Tab-separated table of N, CA and C in Angstrom:
chain	number	residue	atom	x	y	z
A	1	UNK	N	-11.248	7.287	22.317
A	1	UNK	CA	-10.085	7.669	21.243
A	1	UNK	C	-10.699	7.140	19.856
A	2	UNK	N	-10.753	8.007	18.710
A	2	UNK	CA	-11.405	7.685	17.594
A	2	UNK	C	-10.746	7.036	16.706
A	3	UNK	N	-9.378	6.586	16.775
A	3	UNK	CA	-8.630	5.990	15.971
A	3	UNK	C	-8.791	4.384	16.120
A	4	UNK	N	-8.754	3.677	14.945
A	4	UNK	CA	-8.737	2.260	15.088
A	4	UNK	C	-7.351	1.626	15.394
A	5	UNK	N	-6.299	2.521	15.146
A	5	UNK	CA	-4.990	2.058	15.331
A	5	UNK	C	-4.492	2.503	16.794
A	6	UNK	N	-4.584	1.341	17.695
A	6	UNK	CA	-4.539	1.567	19.130
A	6	UNK	C	-3.118	2.105	19.432
A	7	UNK	N	-2.176	1.649	18.721
A	7	UNK	CA	-0.847	2.109	19.071
A	7	UNK	C	-0.423	3.520	18.603
A	8	UNK	N	-1.253	4.146	17.740
A	8	UNK	CA	-1.032	5.452	17.099
A	8	UNK	C	-0.885	6.594	18.155
A	9	UNK	N	-1.668	6.635	19.154
A	9	UNK	CA	-1.684	7.575	20.291
A	9	UNK	C	-0.229	7.609	20.949
A	10	UNK	N	0.285	6.225	21.270
A	10	UNK	CA	1.367	6.142	21.875
A	10	UNK	C	2.714	6.549	20.975
A	11	UNK	N	2.538	6.323	19.718
A	11	UNK	CA	3.644	6.797	18.906
A	11	UNK	C	3.787	8.278	18.438
A	12	UNK	N	2.487	8.814	18.352
A	12	UNK	CA	2.373	10.121	18.167
A	12	UNK	C	2.838	11.022	19.435
A	13	UNK	N	2.434	10.474	20.537
A	13	UNK	CA	2.967	11.095	21.645
A	13	UNK	C	4.436	11.006	21.879
A	14	UNK	N	4.926	9.794	21.772
A	14	UNK	CA	6.419	9.651	21.863
A	14	UNK	C	7.264	10.578	21.101
A	15	UNK	N	6.601	10.809	19.734
A	15	UNK	CA	7.368	11.464	18.687
A	15	UNK	C	7.262	13.055	18.855
A	16	UNK	N	6.050	13.505	19.424
A	16	UNK	CA	5.549	14.754	19.113
A	16	UNK	C	5.482	15.499	20.504
A	17	UNK	N	5.249	15.038	21.529
A	17	UNK	CA	5.079	15.799	22.647
A	17	UNK	C	6.366	16.447	23.202
A	18	UNK	N	6.277	17.742	23.432
A	18	UNK	CA	7.455	18.513	23.820
A	18	UNK	C	6.908	19.088	25.200
A	19	UNK	N	7.660	19.444	26.236
A	19	UNK	CA	7.469	19.985	27.513
A	19	UNK	C	8.211	21.133	27.597
A	20	UNK	N	7.707	22.255	28.078
A	20	UNK	CA	8.309	23.620	28.363
A	20	UNK	C	7.213	24.536	28.467
A	21	UNK	N	7.589	25.888	27.968
A	21	UNK	CA	6.585	26.926	27.911
A	21	UNK	C	6.436	27.245	26.425
A	22	UNK	N	5.203	27.144	25.811
A	22	UNK	CA	4.975	27.389	24.427
A	22	UNK	C	3.755	28.266	24.329
A	23	UNK	N	3.939	29.474	23.610
A	23	UNK	CA	2.749	30.217	23.074
A	23	UNK	C	2.198	29.687	21.928
A	24	UNK	N	0.899	29.420	21.989
A	24	UNK	CA	0.057	28.799	20.965
A	24	UNK	C	-0.256	29.838	20.050
A	25	UNK	N	-0.823	29.620	18.784
A	25	UNK	CA	-1.346	30.523	17.702
A	25	UNK	C	-2.516	31.450	18.340
A	26	UNK	N	-3.177	30.779	19.394
A	26	UNK	CA	-4.214	31.466	19.789
A	26	UNK	C	-3.762	32.509	20.864
A	27	UNK	N	-2.705	32.411	21.296
A	27	UNK	CA	-1.981	33.281	22.191
A	27	UNK	C	-1.895	32.653	23.646
A	28	UNK	N	-2.608	31.477	23.638
A	28	UNK	CA	-2.602	30.800	24.980
A	28	UNK	C	-1.256	30.259	25.201
A	29	UNK	N	-0.758	30.076	26.547
A	29	UNK	CA	0.556	29.683	26.855
A	29	UNK	C	0.290	28.266	27.320
A	30	UNK	N	0.983	27.192	26.967
A	30	UNK	CA	0.816	25.880	27.326
A	30	UNK	C	2.118	25.203	27.779
A	31	UNK	N	2.129	24.228	28.667
A	31	UNK	CA	3.396	23.518	29.193
A	31	UNK	C	3.530	22.459	28.396
A	32	UNK	N	2.769	22.222	27.310
A	32	UNK	CA	2.833	20.920	26.414
A	32	UNK	C	2.621	21.500	24.982
A	33	UNK	N	3.280	20.940	24.027
A	33	UNK	CA	3.070	21.440	22.685
A	33	UNK	C	3.370	19.978	22.028
A	34	UNK	N	2.521	19.858	20.941
A	34	UNK	CA	2.711	18.749	20.167
A	34	UNK	C	3.171	19.217	18.708
A	35	UNK	N	4.357	18.830	18.553
A	35	UNK	CA	5.146	19.388	17.469
A	35	UNK	C	4.788	18.453	16.254
A	36	UNK	N	3.581	18.951	15.444
A	36	UNK	CA	3.064	18.056	14.385
A	36	UNK	C	4.015	17.777	13.267
A	37	UNK	N	4.993	18.572	13.107
A	37	UNK	CA	5.957	18.479	11.918
A	37	UNK	C	6.909	17.275	12.273
A	38	UNK	N	6.970	16.808	13.351
A	38	UNK	CA	7.897	15.611	13.827
A	38	UNK	C	7.037	14.276	13.287
A	39	UNK	N	5.820	14.223	13.339
A	39	UNK	CA	5.232	13.024	12.789
A	39	UNK	C	4.848	13.409	11.195
A	40	UNK	N	4.606	14.478	10.911
A	40	UNK	CA	4.490	14.910	9.434
A	40	UNK	C	5.783	14.581	8.583
A	41	UNK	N	6.856	14.644	9.135
A	41	UNK	CA	8.231	14.338	8.460
A	41	UNK	C	8.506	12.858	8.401
A	42	UNK	N	7.785	12.173	9.209
A	42	UNK	CA	8.029	10.587	9.111
A	42	UNK	C	6.943	10.052	8.328
A	43	UNK	N	7.516	9.426	7.186
A	43	UNK	CA	6.484	8.800	6.101
A	43	UNK	C	5.681	7.865	6.711
A	44	UNK	N	6.230	6.816	7.561
A	44	UNK	CA	5.459	5.782	8.105
A	44	UNK	C	4.270	6.349	9.093
A	45	UNK	N	4.657	7.219	9.995
A	45	UNK	CA	3.716	7.818	10.857
A	45	UNK	C	2.622	8.523	10.218
A	46	UNK	N	3.064	9.469	9.203
A	46	UNK	CA	2.224	10.313	8.336
A	46	UNK	C	1.240	9.365	7.750
A	47	UNK	N	1.620	8.285	7.129
A	47	UNK	CA	0.756	7.337	6.503
A	47	UNK	C	-0.307	6.868	7.428
A	48	UNK	N	0.127	6.523	8.744
A	48	UNK	CA	-0.778	5.925	9.605
A	48	UNK	C	-2.004	6.986	10.020
A	49	UNK	N	-1.507	8.255	10.226
A	49	UNK	CA	-2.378	9.338	10.479
A	49	UNK	C	-3.549	9.423	9.254
A	50	UNK	N	-2.842	9.503	8.004
A	50	UNK	CA	-3.658	9.689	6.883
A	50	UNK	C	-4.683	8.495	6.748
A	51	UNK	N	-4.452	7.404	6.878
A	51	UNK	CA	-5.252	6.126	6.900
A	51	UNK	C	-6.232	6.290	7.793
A	52	UNK	N	-5.965	6.796	9.065
A	52	UNK	CA	-7.238	7.014	10.093
A	52	UNK	C	-7.982	8.265	9.573
A	53	UNK	N	-7.300	9.116	9.039
A	53	UNK	CA	-8.240	10.319	8.700
A	53	UNK	C	-9.207	9.841	7.435
A	54	UNK	N	-8.735	9.065	6.625
A	54	UNK	CA	-9.658	8.475	5.347
A	54	UNK	C	-10.964	8.116	6.004
A	55	UNK	N	-11.008	7.136	7.143
A	55	UNK	CA	-12.060	6.666	7.833
A	55	UNK	C	-13.019	7.834	8.375
A	56	UNK	N	-12.541	8.839	8.652
A	56	UNK	CA	-13.397	10.015	9.272
A	56	UNK	C	-14.047	10.926	8.148
A	57	UNK	N	-13.567	10.785	6.902
A	57	UNK	CA	-14.069	11.615	5.843
A	57	UNK	C	-15.657	11.514	5.564
A	58	UNK	N	-16.330	12.652	5.401
A	58	UNK	CA	-17.649	12.326	4.998
A	58	UNK	C	-17.754	11.784	3.561
A	59	UNK	N	-18.734	10.996	3.519
A	59	UNK	CA	-18.816	10.248	2.141
A	59	UNK	C	-19.092	11.154	1.009
A	60	UNK	N	-19.515	12.360	1.228
A	60	UNK	CA	-19.921	13.208	0.073
A	60	UNK	C	-18.921	14.313	-0.075
A	61	UNK	N	-17.836	14.033	0.350
A	61	UNK	CA	-16.644	15.119	-0.019
A	61	UNK	C	-16.197	15.051	-1.294
A	62	UNK	N	-16.288	16.285	-1.973
A	62	UNK	CA	-15.781	16.526	-3.188
A	62	UNK	C	-14.225	16.881	-3.384
A	63	UNK	N	-13.755	17.675	-2.452
A	63	UNK	CA	-12.566	17.919	-2.373
A	63	UNK	C	-11.869	17.906	-0.943
A	64	UNK	N	-10.638	17.816	-0.815
A	64	UNK	CA	-10.051	18.046	0.467
A	64	UNK	C	-9.311	19.307	0.478
A	65	UNK	N	-9.480	20.029	1.521
A	65	UNK	CA	-8.885	21.416	1.692
A	65	UNK	C	-7.735	21.273	2.863
A	66	UNK	N	-6.482	21.122	2.398
A	66	UNK	CA	-5.362	21.087	3.348
A	66	UNK	C	-4.803	22.492	3.650
A	67	UNK	N	-4.898	22.725	4.961
A	67	UNK	CA	-4.653	24.191	5.391
A	67	UNK	C	-3.077	24.420	5.534
A	68	UNK	N	-2.620	25.556	4.991
A	68	UNK	CA	-1.378	25.883	5.226
A	68	UNK	C	-0.804	26.009	6.487
A	69	UNK	N	0.279	25.502	6.969
A	69	UNK	CA	1.086	24.527	6.167
A	69	UNK	C	1.035	23.239	6.663
A	70	UNK	N	0.639	22.855	7.993
A	70	UNK	CA	0.695	21.611	8.458
A	70	UNK	C	-0.428	20.725	7.940
A	71	UNK	N	-1.535	21.258	7.462
A	71	UNK	CA	-2.608	20.441	6.698
A	71	UNK	C	-2.218	19.840	5.423
A	72	UNK	N	-1.148	20.439	4.675
A	72	UNK	CA	-1.038	20.241	3.392
A	72	UNK	C	-0.317	18.761	3.271
A	73	UNK	N	0.576	18.439	3.993
A	73	UNK	CA	1.244	17.202	3.767
A	73	UNK	C	0.170	16.026	4.122
A	74	UNK	N	-0.528	16.298	5.117
A	74	UNK	CA	-1.742	15.280	5.497
A	74	UNK	C	-2.744	15.073	4.311
A	75	UNK	N	-3.185	16.364	3.776
A	75	UNK	CA	-4.268	16.295	2.794
A	75	UNK	C	-3.714	15.492	1.565
A	76	UNK	N	-2.274	15.662	1.251
A	76	UNK	CA	-1.692	15.118	0.187
A	76	UNK	C	-1.653	13.700	0.148
A	77	UNK	N	-1.405	13.248	1.387
A	77	UNK	CA	-1.335	11.821	1.493
A	77	UNK	C	-2.642	11.191	1.449
A	78	UNK	N	-3.836	11.869	2.086
A	78	UNK	CA	-5.079	11.333	2.194
A	78	UNK	C	-5.607	11.424	0.692
A	79	UNK	N	-5.243	12.438	-0.188
A	79	UNK	CA	-5.657	12.445	-1.553
A	79	UNK	C	-5.099	11.254	-2.242
A	80	UNK	N	-3.729	11.018	-2.022
A	80	UNK	CA	-3.289	9.842	-2.680
A	80	UNK	C	-4.040	8.534	-2.551
A	81	UNK	N	-4.401	8.354	-1.125
A	81	UNK	CA	-4.966	7.043	-0.770
A	81	UNK	C	-6.532	6.993	-1.248
A	82	UNK	N	-7.170	8.355	-1.324
A	82	UNK	CA	-8.762	8.171	-1.610
A	82	UNK	C	-8.860	8.608	-3.253
A	83	UNK	N	-7.894	9.190	-3.737
A	83	UNK	CA	-8.153	9.711	-5.072
A	83	UNK	C	-9.009	10.868	-5.233
A	84	UNK	N	-9.291	11.600	-4.024
A	84	UNK	CA	-10.015	12.825	-3.936
A	84	UNK	C	-8.947	13.849	-4.162
A	85	UNK	N	-9.389	14.938	-5.087
A	85	UNK	CA	-8.475	15.987	-5.474
A	85	UNK	C	-8.343	16.936	-4.228
A	86	UNK	N	-7.258	17.685	-4.122
A	86	UNK	CA	-6.855	18.613	-2.941
A	86	UNK	C	-6.880	19.951	-3.314
A	87	UNK	N	-7.405	20.682	-2.462
A	87	UNK	CA	-7.033	22.151	-2.515
A	87	UNK	C	-5.811	22.391	-1.495
A	88	UNK	N	-5.017	23.534	-1.767
A	88	UNK	CA	-4.021	23.859	-0.873
A	88	UNK	C	-4.363	25.180	-0.459
A	89	UNK	N	-4.965	25.249	0.857
A	89	UNK	CA	-5.583	26.601	1.390
A	89	UNK	C	-4.648	27.499	1.975
A	90	UNK	N	-4.342	28.601	1.525
A	90	UNK	CA	-3.247	29.460	2.114
A	90	UNK	C	-4.092	30.452	3.330
A	91	UNK	N	-3.178	30.877	4.130
A	91	UNK	CA	-3.787	31.679	5.465
A	91	UNK	C	-4.398	32.875	4.842
A	92	UNK	N	-3.868	33.328	3.623
A	92	UNK	CA	-4.455	34.631	3.124
A	92	UNK	C	-4.204	34.350	1.448
A	93	UNK	N	-4.999	35.098	0.817
A	93	UNK	CA	-4.823	35.085	-0.618
A	93	UNK	C	-3.477	35.659	-1.033
A	94	UNK	N	-2.896	35.243	-2.219
A	94	UNK	CA	-1.575	35.819	-2.705
A	94	UNK	C	-1.892	37.167	-3.242
A	95	UNK	N	-0.955	37.969	-3.155
A	95	UNK	CA	-0.945	39.387	-3.600
A	95	UNK	C	-0.414	39.572	-5.034
A	96	UNK	N	-0.017	38.435	-5.624
A	96	UNK	CA	0.545	38.565	-6.780
A	96	UNK	C	0.070	37.448	-7.772
A	97	UNK	N	0.657	37.290	-8.933
A	97	UNK	CA	0.152	36.135	-9.968
A	97	UNK	C	-1.322	35.974	-9.833
A	98	UNK	N	-1.840	34.871	-9.588
A	98	UNK	CA	-3.357	34.473	-9.690
A	98	UNK	C	-4.084	35.054	-8.453
A	99	UNK	N	-3.359	35.548	-7.443
A	99	UNK	CA	-3.871	35.915	-6.382
A	99	UNK	C	-5.076	35.118	-5.708
A	100	UNK	N	-4.725	33.878	-5.606
A	100	UNK	CA	-5.716	32.759	-5.174
A	100	UNK	C	-5.471	32.552	-3.621
A	101	UNK	N	-6.601	32.414	-2.969
A	101	UNK	CA	-6.561	31.788	-1.512
A	101	UNK	C	-6.499	30.178	-1.503
A	102	UNK	N	-6.884	29.557	-2.424
A	102	UNK	CA	-6.774	28.254	-2.428
A	102	UNK	C	-6.327	27.791	-4.016
A	103	UNK	N	-5.255	26.951	-3.916
A	103	UNK	CA	-4.605	26.397	-5.190
A	103	UNK	C	-5.138	25.081	-5.514
A	104	UNK	N	-5.503	24.956	-6.705
A	104	UNK	CA	-6.088	23.648	-7.098
A	104	UNK	C	-7.346	23.678	-8.029
A	105	UNK	N	-8.106	22.792	-8.007
A	105	UNK	CA	-9.281	22.824	-8.788
A	105	UNK	C	-10.339	23.819	-8.363
A	106	UNK	N	-11.216	24.165	-9.217
A	106	UNK	CA	-12.320	25.143	-8.890
A	106	UNK	C	-13.029	24.230	-7.682
A	107	UNK	N	-13.488	25.228	-6.606
A	107	UNK	CA	-14.195	24.633	-5.547
A	107	UNK	C	-15.592	25.192	-5.196
A	108	UNK	N	-15.954	26.134	-6.156
A	108	UNK	CA	-17.237	26.797	-6.122
A	108	UNK	C	-18.413	25.918	-6.258
A	109	UNK	N	-19.192	25.728	-5.203
A	109	UNK	CA	-20.347	24.535	-5.140
A	109	UNK	C	-19.967	23.369	-4.731
A	110	UNK	N	-18.674	23.162	-4.427
A	110	UNK	CA	-18.253	21.863	-4.154
A	110	UNK	C	-18.261	21.794	-2.446
A	111	UNK	N	-18.313	20.363	-2.179
A	111	UNK	CA	-18.192	20.040	-0.634
A	111	UNK	C	-16.809	19.841	-0.281
A	112	UNK	N	-16.136	20.832	0.528
A	112	UNK	CA	-14.796	20.721	0.733
A	112	UNK	C	-14.629	20.171	2.291
A	113	UNK	N	-14.108	19.205	2.431
A	113	UNK	CA	-13.628	18.863	3.880
A	113	UNK	C	-12.152	19.325	4.231
A	114	UNK	N	-12.111	20.163	5.244
A	114	UNK	CA	-10.805	20.627	5.577
A	114	UNK	C	-10.026	19.720	6.314
A	115	UNK	N	-8.651	19.707	6.003
A	115	UNK	CA	-7.846	18.773	6.742
A	115	UNK	C	-6.712	19.678	7.481
A	116	UNK	N	-6.647	19.526	8.716
A	116	UNK	CA	-5.751	20.177	9.589
A	116	UNK	C	-4.931	19.429	10.450
A	117	UNK	N	-3.751	19.789	10.914
A	117	UNK	CA	-2.936	19.085	11.739
A	117	UNK	C	-3.388	19.086	13.227
A	118	UNK	N	-3.315	20.323	13.920
A	118	UNK	CA	-3.747	20.454	15.306
A	118	UNK	C	-4.697	21.518	15.459
A	119	UNK	N	-5.817	21.301	16.227
A	119	UNK	CA	-6.748	22.268	16.607
A	119	UNK	C	-6.730	22.455	18.058
A	120	UNK	N	-6.602	23.669	18.444
A	120	UNK	CA	-6.838	24.145	19.934
A	120	UNK	C	-8.043	25.002	19.961
A	121	UNK	N	-7.960	26.346	19.425
A	121	UNK	CA	-9.224	27.111	19.362
A	121	UNK	C	-9.879	27.070	18.061
A	122	UNK	N	-9.105	26.767	17.096
A	122	UNK	CA	-9.742	26.671	15.734
A	122	UNK	C	-9.399	27.856	14.888
A	123	UNK	N	-8.552	28.845	15.234
A	123	UNK	CA	-8.581	30.074	14.501
A	123	UNK	C	-8.264	29.892	13.018
A	124	UNK	N	-7.273	29.313	12.628
A	124	UNK	CA	-6.877	29.163	11.240
A	124	UNK	C	-8.022	28.489	10.452
A	125	UNK	N	-8.716	27.353	11.130
A	125	UNK	CA	-9.722	26.685	10.436
A	125	UNK	C	-10.792	27.755	10.270
A	126	UNK	N	-11.179	28.411	11.345
A	126	UNK	CA	-12.260	29.252	11.196
A	126	UNK	C	-12.092	30.270	10.166
A	127	UNK	N	-10.887	30.910	10.124
A	127	UNK	CA	-10.534	31.709	8.939
A	127	UNK	C	-10.880	31.277	7.521
A	128	UNK	N	-10.260	29.996	7.399
A	128	UNK	CA	-10.303	29.259	6.149
A	128	UNK	C	-11.796	28.991	5.758
A	129	UNK	N	-12.498	28.534	6.750
A	129	UNK	CA	-13.958	28.211	6.518
A	129	UNK	C	-14.742	29.312	6.053
A	130	UNK	N	-14.562	30.431	6.674
A	130	UNK	CA	-15.174	31.932	6.215
A	130	UNK	C	-14.857	32.039	4.979
A	131	UNK	N	-13.447	32.361	4.642
A	131	UNK	CA	-13.189	32.596	3.176
A	131	UNK	C	-13.526	31.539	2.197
A	132	UNK	N	-13.479	30.220	2.353
A	132	UNK	CA	-13.809	29.464	1.300
A	132	UNK	C	-15.499	29.537	1.149
A	133	UNK	N	-16.082	29.592	2.229
A	133	UNK	CA	-17.643	29.818	2.092
A	133	UNK	C	-17.937	30.974	1.310
A	134	UNK	N	-17.270	32.162	1.499
A	134	UNK	CA	-17.570	33.355	0.826
A	134	UNK	C	-17.181	33.142	-0.453
A	135	UNK	N	-16.222	32.340	-0.915
A	135	UNK	CA	-16.015	32.135	-2.216
A	135	UNK	C	-16.845	31.115	-3.040
A	136	UNK	N	-17.873	30.521	-2.328
A	136	UNK	CA	-18.688	29.551	-2.891
A	136	UNK	C	-18.484	27.870	-2.349
A	137	UNK	N	-17.544	27.698	-1.675
A	137	UNK	CA	-17.486	26.305	-1.317
A	137	UNK	C	-18.593	26.036	-0.162
A	138	UNK	N	-18.817	24.783	0.042
A	138	UNK	CA	-19.621	24.122	1.005
A	138	UNK	C	-18.809	23.464	2.030
A	139	UNK	N	-18.554	23.996	3.153
A	139	UNK	CA	-17.634	23.679	4.128
A	139	UNK	C	-18.501	23.261	5.501
A	140	UNK	N	-18.508	22.047	5.940
A	140	UNK	CA	-19.183	21.538	7.025
A	140	UNK	C	-18.482	20.714	8.072
A	141	UNK	N	-17.322	20.193	7.650
A	141	UNK	CA	-16.401	19.265	8.296
A	141	UNK	C	-14.925	19.649	8.238
A	142	UNK	N	-14.318	19.556	9.408
A	142	UNK	CA	-12.803	19.552	9.407
A	142	UNK	C	-12.391	18.259	10.020
A	143	UNK	N	-11.311	17.597	9.518
A	143	UNK	CA	-10.712	16.370	10.074
A	143	UNK	C	-9.520	16.714	10.533
A	144	UNK	N	-9.032	16.477	11.773
A	144	UNK	CA	-7.709	16.895	12.193
A	144	UNK	C	-6.989	15.689	12.818
A	145	UNK	N	-5.650	15.759	12.769
A	145	UNK	CA	-4.774	14.808	13.526
A	145	UNK	C	-5.054	14.689	15.055
A	146	UNK	N	-4.972	15.909	15.525
A	146	UNK	CA	-5.087	16.073	16.955
A	146	UNK	C	-5.840	17.175	17.351
A	147	UNK	N	-6.948	16.941	18.153
A	147	UNK	CA	-7.797	18.022	18.637
A	147	UNK	C	-7.428	18.299	20.275
A	148	UNK	N	-6.682	19.546	20.473
A	148	UNK	CA	-6.300	19.873	21.776
A	148	UNK	C	-7.318	20.529	22.537
A	149	UNK	N	-8.372	20.907	22.072
A	149	UNK	CA	-9.469	21.563	22.723
A	149	UNK	C	-9.966	20.746	23.705
A	150	UNK	N	-10.772	21.482	24.808
A	150	UNK	CA	-11.184	20.637	25.969
A	150	UNK	C	-12.231	19.700	25.552
A	151	UNK	N	-12.205	18.661	26.301
A	151	UNK	CA	-12.964	17.483	26.004
A	151	UNK	C	-14.481	17.955	25.856
A	152	UNK	N	-15.329	17.564	24.891
A	152	UNK	CA	-16.683	17.946	24.735
A	152	UNK	C	-16.934	19.211	24.277
A	153	UNK	N	-15.700	19.989	23.910
A	153	UNK	CA	-16.050	21.507	23.434
A	153	UNK	C	-15.701	21.327	21.931
A	154	UNK	N	-16.592	21.947	21.218
A	154	UNK	CA	-16.446	22.128	19.688
A	154	UNK	C	-15.800	23.656	19.639
A	155	UNK	N	-14.687	23.825	19.478
A	155	UNK	CA	-14.232	25.278	19.436
A	155	UNK	C	-14.763	25.934	17.904
A	156	UNK	N	-15.323	25.108	17.147
A	156	UNK	CA	-15.779	25.679	15.826
A	156	UNK	C	-17.186	25.803	15.737
A	157	UNK	N	-17.970	25.616	16.657
A	157	UNK	CA	-19.455	25.475	16.644
A	157	UNK	C	-19.910	26.717	16.248
A	158	UNK	N	-19.099	27.888	16.600
A	158	UNK	CA	-19.603	29.141	16.117
A	158	UNK	C	-19.746	29.460	14.641
A	159	UNK	N	-19.077	28.564	13.814
A	159	UNK	CA	-19.094	28.667	12.302
A	159	UNK	C	-19.744	27.320	11.693
A	160	UNK	N	-20.398	26.658	12.489
A	160	UNK	CA	-21.064	25.406	12.180
A	160	UNK	C	-20.379	24.384	11.490
A	161	UNK	N	-19.204	24.315	12.152
A	161	UNK	CA	-18.229	23.207	11.517
A	161	UNK	C	-18.120	21.830	12.612
A	162	UNK	N	-18.307	20.927	11.962
A	162	UNK	CA	-18.104	19.700	12.793
A	162	UNK	C	-16.583	19.313	12.898
A	163	UNK	N	-15.919	18.868	13.938
A	163	UNK	CA	-14.575	18.704	14.291
A	163	UNK	C	-14.608	17.116	14.365
A	164	UNK	N	-13.853	16.432	13.404
A	164	UNK	CA	-13.495	14.930	13.493
A	164	UNK	C	-12.065	14.816	13.740
A	165	UNK	N	-11.569	14.159	14.704
A	165	UNK	CA	-10.365	14.088	15.050
A	165	UNK	C	-9.961	12.511	15.075
A	166	UNK	N	-8.558	12.486	14.664
A	166	UNK	CA	-7.849	11.026	14.862
A	166	UNK	C	-7.462	11.010	16.265
A	167	UNK	N	-6.984	11.929	16.915
A	167	UNK	CA	-6.662	11.846	18.490
A	167	UNK	C	-6.991	13.022	19.099
A	168	UNK	N	-7.365	13.058	20.425
A	168	UNK	CA	-7.608	14.094	21.143
A	168	UNK	C	-6.345	14.309	22.203
A	169	UNK	N	-6.518	15.382	22.671
A	169	UNK	CA	-5.448	15.643	23.885
A	169	UNK	C	-5.514	14.590	25.012
A	170	UNK	N	-6.893	14.363	25.253
A	170	UNK	CA	-6.992	13.239	26.335
A	170	UNK	C	-6.433	11.904	25.837
A	171	UNK	N	-6.597	11.492	24.580
A	171	UNK	CA	-5.865	10.372	24.109
A	171	UNK	C	-4.450	10.327	24.447
A	172	UNK	N	-3.669	11.501	24.029
A	172	UNK	CA	-2.330	11.549	24.138
A	172	UNK	C	-2.145	11.720	25.484
A	173	UNK	N	-2.831	12.367	26.430
A	173	UNK	CA	-2.466	12.313	27.844
A	173	UNK	C	-2.470	10.967	28.614
A	174	UNK	N	-3.560	10.145	28.091
A	174	UNK	CA	-3.740	8.783	28.610
A	174	UNK	C	-2.554	7.948	28.390
A	175	UNK	N	-1.961	8.126	27.132
A	175	UNK	CA	-0.698	7.241	26.982
A	175	UNK	C	0.495	7.720	27.544
A	176	UNK	N	0.596	9.247	27.930
A	176	UNK	CA	1.651	9.808	28.487
A	176	UNK	C	1.844	9.231	29.858
A	177	UNK	N	0.870	8.775	30.447
A	177	UNK	CA	1.059	8.251	31.961
A	177	UNK	C	0.685	9.307	32.768
């Protein structure tokens, strides 16, 4: 477990674990789903996750990149704790107004640490990484609340992204009994 809050896994598991049949973003079907919005809607639990994420941030982070939609509340709280400005990264650029992919300060030439809620295959993170890099950002690390990928597997190695997680699927399974 990467978190220093030993009760966090139990609390996240009790709050967020759902059983049934769920189709994930990746298209995979799972009998377990971690509904991250249940912990993100709880200010005390969200604060605990954010404080753990702060410890995982690279020291040279210029900006946080909260991924739409679940990464945004977490990134906002991490930003409030650290004083680091935040980008709100869309799944795709707006087709109206400013037509931006990422709302917030300029990120060209800046080291952006992505903030995500749950990673299984990393599809949304991969897309955001490629788009931000193409627009001039330096993106090397993503910090997530829950990493559902198989133990020892980095689903984002193909884009050279380091995954740092507060909790893993194994951590949550261990407290589930």
